[in-house]
Tab-separated table of C-alpha atoms in Angstrom:
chain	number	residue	atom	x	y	z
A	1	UNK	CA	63.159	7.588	-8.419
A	2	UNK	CA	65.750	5.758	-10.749
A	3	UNK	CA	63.516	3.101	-11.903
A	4	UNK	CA	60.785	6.446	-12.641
A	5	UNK	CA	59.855	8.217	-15.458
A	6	UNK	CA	62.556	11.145	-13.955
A	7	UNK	CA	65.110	8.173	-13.786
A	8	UNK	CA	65.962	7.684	-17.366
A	9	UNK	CA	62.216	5.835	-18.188
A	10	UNK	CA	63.470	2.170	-17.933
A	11	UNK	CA	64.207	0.316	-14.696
A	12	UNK	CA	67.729	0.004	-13.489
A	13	UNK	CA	69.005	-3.364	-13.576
A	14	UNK	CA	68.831	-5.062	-9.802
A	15	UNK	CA	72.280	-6.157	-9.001
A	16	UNK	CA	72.907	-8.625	-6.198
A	17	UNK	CA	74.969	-7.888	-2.955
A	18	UNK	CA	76.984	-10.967	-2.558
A	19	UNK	CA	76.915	-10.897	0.761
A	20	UNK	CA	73.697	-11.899	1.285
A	21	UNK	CA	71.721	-15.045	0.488
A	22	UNK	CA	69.237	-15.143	-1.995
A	23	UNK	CA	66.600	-14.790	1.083
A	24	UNK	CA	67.628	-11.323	1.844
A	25	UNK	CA	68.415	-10.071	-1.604
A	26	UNK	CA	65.999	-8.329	-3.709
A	27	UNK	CA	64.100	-11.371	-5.586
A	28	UNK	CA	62.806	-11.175	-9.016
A	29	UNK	CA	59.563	-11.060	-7.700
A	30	UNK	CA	60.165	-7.962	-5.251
A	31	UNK	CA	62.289	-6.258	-8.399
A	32	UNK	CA	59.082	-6.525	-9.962
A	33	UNK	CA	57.436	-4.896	-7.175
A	34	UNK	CA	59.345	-1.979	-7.109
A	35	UNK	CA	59.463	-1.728	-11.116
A	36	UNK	CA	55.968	-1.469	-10.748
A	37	UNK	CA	55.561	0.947	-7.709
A	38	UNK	CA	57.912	3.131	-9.200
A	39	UNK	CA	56.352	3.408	-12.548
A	40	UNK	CA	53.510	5.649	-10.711
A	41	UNK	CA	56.034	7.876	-9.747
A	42	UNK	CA	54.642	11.378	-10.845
A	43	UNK	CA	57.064	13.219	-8.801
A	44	UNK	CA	59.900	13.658	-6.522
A	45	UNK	CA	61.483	16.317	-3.988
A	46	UNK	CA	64.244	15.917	-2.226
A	47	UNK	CA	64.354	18.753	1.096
A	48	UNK	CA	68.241	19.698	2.011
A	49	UNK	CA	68.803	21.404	5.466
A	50	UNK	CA	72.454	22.831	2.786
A	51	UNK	CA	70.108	24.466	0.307
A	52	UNK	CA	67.101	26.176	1.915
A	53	UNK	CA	64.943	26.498	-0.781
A	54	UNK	CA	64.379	22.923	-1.124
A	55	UNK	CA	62.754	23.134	2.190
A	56	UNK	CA	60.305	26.145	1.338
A	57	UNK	CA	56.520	25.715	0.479
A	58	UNK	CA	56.651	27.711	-2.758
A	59	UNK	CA	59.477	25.565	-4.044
A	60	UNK	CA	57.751	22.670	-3.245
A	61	UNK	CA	54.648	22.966	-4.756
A	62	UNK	CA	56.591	24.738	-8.141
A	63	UNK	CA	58.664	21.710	-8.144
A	64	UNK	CA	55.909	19.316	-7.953
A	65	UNK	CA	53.889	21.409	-10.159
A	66	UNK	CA	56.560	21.134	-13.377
A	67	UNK	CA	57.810	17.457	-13.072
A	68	UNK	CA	53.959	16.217	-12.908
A	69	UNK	CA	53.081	18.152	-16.300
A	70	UNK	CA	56.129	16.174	-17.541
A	71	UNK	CA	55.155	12.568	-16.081
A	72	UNK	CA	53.826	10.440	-18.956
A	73	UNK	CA	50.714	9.223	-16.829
A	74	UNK	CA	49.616	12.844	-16.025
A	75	UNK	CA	49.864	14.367	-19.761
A	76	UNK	CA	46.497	15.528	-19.951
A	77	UNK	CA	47.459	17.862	-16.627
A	78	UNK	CA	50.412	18.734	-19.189
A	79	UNK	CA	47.813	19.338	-22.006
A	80	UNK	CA	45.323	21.443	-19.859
A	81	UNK	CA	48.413	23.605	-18.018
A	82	UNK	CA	49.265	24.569	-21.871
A	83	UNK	CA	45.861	25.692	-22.626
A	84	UNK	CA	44.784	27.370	-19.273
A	85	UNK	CA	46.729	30.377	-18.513
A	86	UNK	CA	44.984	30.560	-15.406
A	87	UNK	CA	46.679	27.744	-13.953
A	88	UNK	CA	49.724	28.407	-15.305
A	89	UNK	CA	49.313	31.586	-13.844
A	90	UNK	CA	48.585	29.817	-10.415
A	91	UNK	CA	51.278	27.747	-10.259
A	92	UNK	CA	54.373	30.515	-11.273
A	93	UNK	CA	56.487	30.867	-8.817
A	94	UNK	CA	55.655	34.184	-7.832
A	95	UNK	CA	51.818	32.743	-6.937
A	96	UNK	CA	53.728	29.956	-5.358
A	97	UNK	CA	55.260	32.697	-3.004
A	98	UNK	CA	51.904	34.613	-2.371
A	99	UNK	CA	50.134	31.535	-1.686
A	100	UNK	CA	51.808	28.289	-1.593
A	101	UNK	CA	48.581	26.658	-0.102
A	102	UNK	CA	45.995	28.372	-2.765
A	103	UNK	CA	48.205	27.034	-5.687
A	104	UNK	CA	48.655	23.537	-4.749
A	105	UNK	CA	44.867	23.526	-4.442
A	106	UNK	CA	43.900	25.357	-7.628
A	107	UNK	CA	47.084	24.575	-9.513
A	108	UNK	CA	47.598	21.039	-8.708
A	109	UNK	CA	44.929	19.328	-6.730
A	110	UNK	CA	41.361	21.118	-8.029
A	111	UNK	CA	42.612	19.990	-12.014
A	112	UNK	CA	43.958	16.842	-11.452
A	113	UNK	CA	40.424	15.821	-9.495
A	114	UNK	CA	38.589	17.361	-12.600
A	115	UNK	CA	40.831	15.119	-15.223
A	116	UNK	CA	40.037	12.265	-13.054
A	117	UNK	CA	36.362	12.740	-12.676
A	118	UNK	CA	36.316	13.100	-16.330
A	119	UNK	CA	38.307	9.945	-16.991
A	120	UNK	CA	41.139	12.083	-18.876
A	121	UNK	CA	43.669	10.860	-16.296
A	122	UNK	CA	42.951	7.224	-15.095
A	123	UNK	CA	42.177	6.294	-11.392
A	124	UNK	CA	45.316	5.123	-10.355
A	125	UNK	CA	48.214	5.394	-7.960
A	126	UNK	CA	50.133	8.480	-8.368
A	127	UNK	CA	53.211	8.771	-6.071
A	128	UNK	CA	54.995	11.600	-4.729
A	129	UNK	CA	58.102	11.153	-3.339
A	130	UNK	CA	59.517	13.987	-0.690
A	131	UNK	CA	62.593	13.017	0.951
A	132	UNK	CA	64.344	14.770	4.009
A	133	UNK	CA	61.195	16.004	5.751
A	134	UNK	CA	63.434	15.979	9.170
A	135	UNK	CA	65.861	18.228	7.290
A	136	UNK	CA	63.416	20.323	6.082
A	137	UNK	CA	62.513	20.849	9.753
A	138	UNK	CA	65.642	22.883	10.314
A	139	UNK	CA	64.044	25.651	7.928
A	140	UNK	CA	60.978	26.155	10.147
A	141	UNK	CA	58.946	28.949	9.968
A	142	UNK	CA	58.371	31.063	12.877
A	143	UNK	CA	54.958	31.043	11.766
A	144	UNK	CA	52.427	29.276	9.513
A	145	UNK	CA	53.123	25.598	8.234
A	146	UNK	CA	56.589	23.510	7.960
A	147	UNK	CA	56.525	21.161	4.773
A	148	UNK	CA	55.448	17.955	6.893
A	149	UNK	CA	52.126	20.468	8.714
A	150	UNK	CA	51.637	21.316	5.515
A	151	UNK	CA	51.787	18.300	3.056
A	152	UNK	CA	49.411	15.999	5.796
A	153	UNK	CA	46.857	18.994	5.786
A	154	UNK	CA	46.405	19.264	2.139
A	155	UNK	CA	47.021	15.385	1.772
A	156	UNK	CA	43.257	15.226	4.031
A	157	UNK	CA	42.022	17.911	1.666
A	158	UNK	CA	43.127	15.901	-1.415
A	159	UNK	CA	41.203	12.930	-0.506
A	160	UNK	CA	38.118	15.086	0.354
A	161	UNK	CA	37.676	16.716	-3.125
């Protein structure tokens, strides 16, 4: 996330452990790697078993929601959540609490496959991060999905629309 748009927009500088050799070190070439995985970074959330919320549906997909209007690869999603009150609509946070799963799909998912298909976002890697699954685990629901049930579900449904 440092070396993403949500770390400051340039890549942190790779600094070298002395303790290793140069064949266990981050190389150039790897640093290059991960400047350039990271720069499809779209966004991020971090689940903490200390601050429930984090490890809620609705927060999730509101969280998601805002920092991928703001990543620079997705600002036609920006664009189209400014003009379409009916997404913005679908993605507040009080939708987000009705219906986590119905606002990913129509607030996040449905759009971004219609930018795509219209070549308004380009075809390429978007990463989300979501870190702390296990600790989200300790916030289970007595019923319906945890974030892990419910992130691989809708990940199947993302690559089917």
């Amino acid at each position: 996330v440092e070396r993403s748009c949500f770390g400051g927009g340039k890549p942190s500088e790779i600094k070298e452990d002395p303790k290793f050799t140069s064949s266990s070190c981050i190389t150039t070439s790897s640093g290059e790697n991960l400047n350039l995985l990271s720069s499809h970074i779209v966004a991020y959330h971090f689940c903490q078993a200390d601050n429930a919320p984090t490890c809620l549906l609705p927060e999730f997909v509101h969280s998601i929601s805002t920092q991928m209007s703001q990543a620079p690869q997705l600002s036609p999603y920006f664009q189209l959540l400014q003009s379409d009150q009916t997404i913005q609509a679908r993605l507040s946070l009080a939708s987000c609490n009705a219906s986590p799963s119905q606002s990913l799909v129509t607030g996040i998912l449905e759009p971004l496959n219609t930018l795509s298909s219209t070549g308004k976002i380009p075809a390429s890697m978007c990463i989300i991060v979501v870190d702390g699954l296990c600790e989200a685990e300790q916030h289970r629901p007595d019923h319906g999905d945890t974030l892990a049930s419910f992130i691989a579900s809708h990940l199947q449904l993302s690559l089917n629309l």
